Amino acid sequence: MPGLTNTEQEVLKYFVRYLNKIHPGEITKVLLYGSRRPFQK
């Protein structure tokens, strides 16, 4: 399966928006630093 379908992209968008409502900014931190260092609060 090459790449994401339009539906999967929409789901990801809503998923990120949903998580940002719970923990504002946390998703951005995970996306920026998650692959480089372990998750820290």
mmCIF file of N, CA and C in Angstrom:
data_model
loop_
_atom_site.group_PDB
_atom_site.id
_atom_site.type_symbol
_atom_site.label_atom_id
_atom_site.label_comp_id
_atom_site.label_asym_id
_atom_site.label_seq_id
_atom_site.Cartn_x
_atom_site.Cartn_y
_atom_site.Cartn_z
ATOM 1 N N MET A 1 0.840 -1.208 0.000
ATOM 2 C CA MET A 1 0.000 0.000 0.000
ATOM 3 C C MET A 1 0.870 1.251 0.000
ATOM 4 N N PRO A 2 1.033 1.886 -1.150
ATOM 5 C CA PRO A 2 1.860 3.100 -1.222
ATOM 6 C C PRO A 2 1.123 4.322 -0.706
ATOM 7 N N GLY A 3 1.670 4.961 0.300
ATOM 8 C CA GLY A 3 1.098 6.210 0.796
ATOM 9 C C GLY A 3 -0.233 6.037 1.507
ATOM 10 N N LEU A 4 -0.823 7.161 1.873
ATOM 11 C CA LEU A 4 -2.101 7.158 2.570
ATOM 12 C C LEU A 4 -3.216 7.530 1.610
ATOM 13 N N THR A 5 -4.363 6.908 1.783
ATOM 14 C CA THR A 5 -5.543 7.295 1.017
ATOM 15 C C THR A 5 -6.098 8.603 1.563
ATOM 16 N N ASN A 6 -6.991 9.233 0.806
ATOM 17 C CA ASN A 6 -7.603 10.470 1.269
ATOM 18 C C ASN A 6 -8.335 10.262 2.584
ATOM 19 N N THR A 7 -9.009 9.121 2.714
ATOM 20 C CA THR A 7 -9.748 8.828 3.945
ATOM 21 C C THR A 7 -8.803 8.748 5.129
ATOM 22 N N GLU A 8 -7.674 8.062 4.960
ATOM 23 C CA GLU A 8 -6.706 7.930 6.051
ATOM 24 C C GLU A 8 -6.131 9.288 6.437
ATOM 25 N N GLN A 9 -5.901 10.144 5.453
ATOM 26 C CA GLN A 9 -5.407 11.489 5.759
ATOM 27 C C GLN A 9 -6.417 12.272 6.571
ATOM 28 N N GLU A 10 -7.706 12.143 6.212
ATOM 29 C CA GLU A 10 -8.762 12.829 6.967
ATOM 30 C C GLU A 10 -8.829 12.305 8.395
ATOM 31 N N VAL A 11 -8.723 10.996 8.550
ATOM 32 C CA VAL A 11 -8.772 10.401 9.891
ATOM 33 C C VAL A 11 -7.616 10.924 10.737
ATOM 34 N N LEU A 12 -6.424 10.987 10.147
ATOM 35 C CA LEU A 12 -5.269 11.486 10.889
ATOM 36 C C LEU A 12 -5.477 12.933 11.308
ATOM 37 N N LYS A 13 -6.053 13.733 10.415
ATOM 38 C CA LYS A 13 -6.294 15.141 10.738
ATOM 39 C C LYS A 13 -7.218 15.276 11.942
ATOM 40 N N TYR A 14 -8.324 14.504 11.925
ATOM 41 C CA TYR A 14 -9.262 14.581 13.042
ATOM 42 C C TYR A 14 -8.667 13.998 14.313
ATOM 43 N N PHE A 15 -7.852 12.956 14.160
ATOM 44 C CA PHE A 15 -7.210 12.339 15.319
ATOM 45 C C PHE A 15 -6.272 13.320 16.007
ATOM 46 N N VAL A 16 -5.470 14.023 15.215
ATOM 47 C CA VAL A 16 -4.552 15.015 15.778
ATOM 48 C C VAL A 16 -5.330 16.141 16.447
ATOM 49 N N ARG A 17 -6.417 16.586 15.804
ATOM 50 C CA ARG A 17 -7.227 17.653 16.378
ATOM 51 C C ARG A 17 -7.838 17.217 17.707
ATOM 52 N N TYR A 18 -8.287 15.953 17.738
ATOM 53 C CA TYR A 18 -8.888 15.404 18.954
ATOM 54 C C TYR A 18 -7.874 15.353 20.087
ATOM 55 N N LEU A 19 -6.661 14.874 19.798
ATOM 56 C CA LEU A 19 -5.637 14.784 20.833
ATOM 57 C C LEU A 19 -5.194 16.162 21.291
ATOM 58 N N ASN A 20 -5.150 17.124 20.376
ATOM 59 C CA ASN A 20 -4.770 18.477 20.746
ATOM 60 C C ASN A 20 -5.785 19.108 21.684
ATOM 61 N N LYS A 21 -7.047 18.697 21.591
ATOM 62 C CA LYS A 21 -8.053 19.196 22.523
ATOM 63 C C LYS A 21 -7.769 18.703 23.932
ATOM 64 N N ILE A 22 -7.255 17.475 24.044
ATOM 65 C CA ILE A 22 -7.007 16.888 25.360
ATOM 66 C C ILE A 22 -5.699 17.430 25.946
ATOM 67 N N HIS A 23 -4.650 17.407 25.147
ATOM 68 C CA HIS A 23 -3.334 17.864 25.606
ATOM 69 C C HIS A 23 -2.772 18.861 24.593
ATOM 70 N N PRO A 24 -3.156 20.126 24.691
ATOM 71 C CA PRO A 24 -2.709 21.111 23.717
ATOM 72 C C PRO A 24 -1.190 21.163 23.621
ATOM 73 N N GLY A 25 -0.684 21.069 22.418
ATOM 74 C CA GLY A 25 0.746 21.190 22.193
ATOM 75 C C GLY A 25 1.514 19.892 22.333
ATOM 76 N N GLU A 26 0.932 18.890 23.010
ATOM 77 C CA GLU A 26 1.668 17.648 23.235
ATOM 78 C C GLU A 26 1.968 16.935 21.916
ATOM 79 N N ILE A 27 0.998 16.929 21.012
ATOM 80 C CA ILE A 27 1.190 16.246 19.737
ATOM 81 C C ILE A 27 2.324 16.890 18.953
ATOM 82 N N THR A 28 2.383 18.210 18.969
ATOM 83 C CA THR A 28 3.461 18.908 18.265
ATOM 84 C C THR A 28 4.808 18.492 18.821
ATOM 85 N N LYS A 29 4.895 18.424 20.156
ATOM 86 C CA LYS A 29 6.155 18.021 20.787
ATOM 87 C C LYS A 29 6.535 16.604 20.380
ATOM 88 N N VAL A 30 5.538 15.717 20.374
ATOM 89 C CA VAL A 30 5.812 14.322 20.001
ATOM 90 C C VAL A 30 6.275 14.238 18.544
ATOM 91 N N LEU A 31 5.608 14.992 17.666
ATOM 92 C CA LEU A 31 5.971 14.948 16.253
ATOM 93 C C LEU A 31 7.375 15.502 16.027
ATOM 94 N N LEU A 32 7.726 16.545 16.778
ATOM 95 C CA LEU A 32 9.024 17.184 16.573
ATOM 96 C C LEU A 32 10.155 16.402 17.224
ATOM 97 N N TYR A 33 9.890 15.839 18.407
ATOM 98 C CA TYR A 33 10.983 15.267 19.200
ATOM 99 C C TYR A 33 10.841 13.767 19.459
ATOM 100 N N GLY A 34 9.661 13.213 19.163
ATOM 101 C CA GLY A 34 9.380 11.822 19.513
ATOM 102 C C GLY A 34 10.371 10.837 18.914
ATOM 103 N N SER A 35 10.819 11.122 17.678
ATOM 104 C CA SER A 35 11.707 10.169 17.015
ATOM 105 C C SER A 35 13.150 10.332 17.484
ATOM 106 N N ARG A 36 13.444 11.423 18.166
ATOM 107 C CA ARG A 36 14.835 11.703 18.551
ATOM 108 C C ARG A 36 15.125 11.389 20.004
ATOM 109 N N ARG A 37 14.097 11.547 20.853
ATOM 110 C CA ARG A 37 14.319 11.327 22.289
ATOM 111 C C ARG A 37 13.073 10.705 22.901
ATOM 112 N N PRO A 38 13.203 10.005 24.015
ATOM 113 C CA PRO A 38 12.028 9.418 24.668
ATOM 114 C C PRO A 38 11.070 10.496 25.146
ATOM 115 N N PHE A 39 9.820 10.142 25.249
ATOM 116 C CA PHE A 39 8.802 11.107 25.662
ATOM 117 C C PHE A 39 9.047 11.575 27.094
ATOM 118 N N GLN A 40 9.032 12.891 27.264
ATOM 119 C CA GLN A 40 9.232 13.469 28.598
ATOM 120 C C GLN A 40 8.176 14.525 28.845
ATOM 121 N N LYS A 41 7.781 14.658 30.106
ATOM 122 C CA LYS A 41 6.796 15.690 30.456
ATOM 123 C C LYS A 41 7.523 16.926 30.946
#
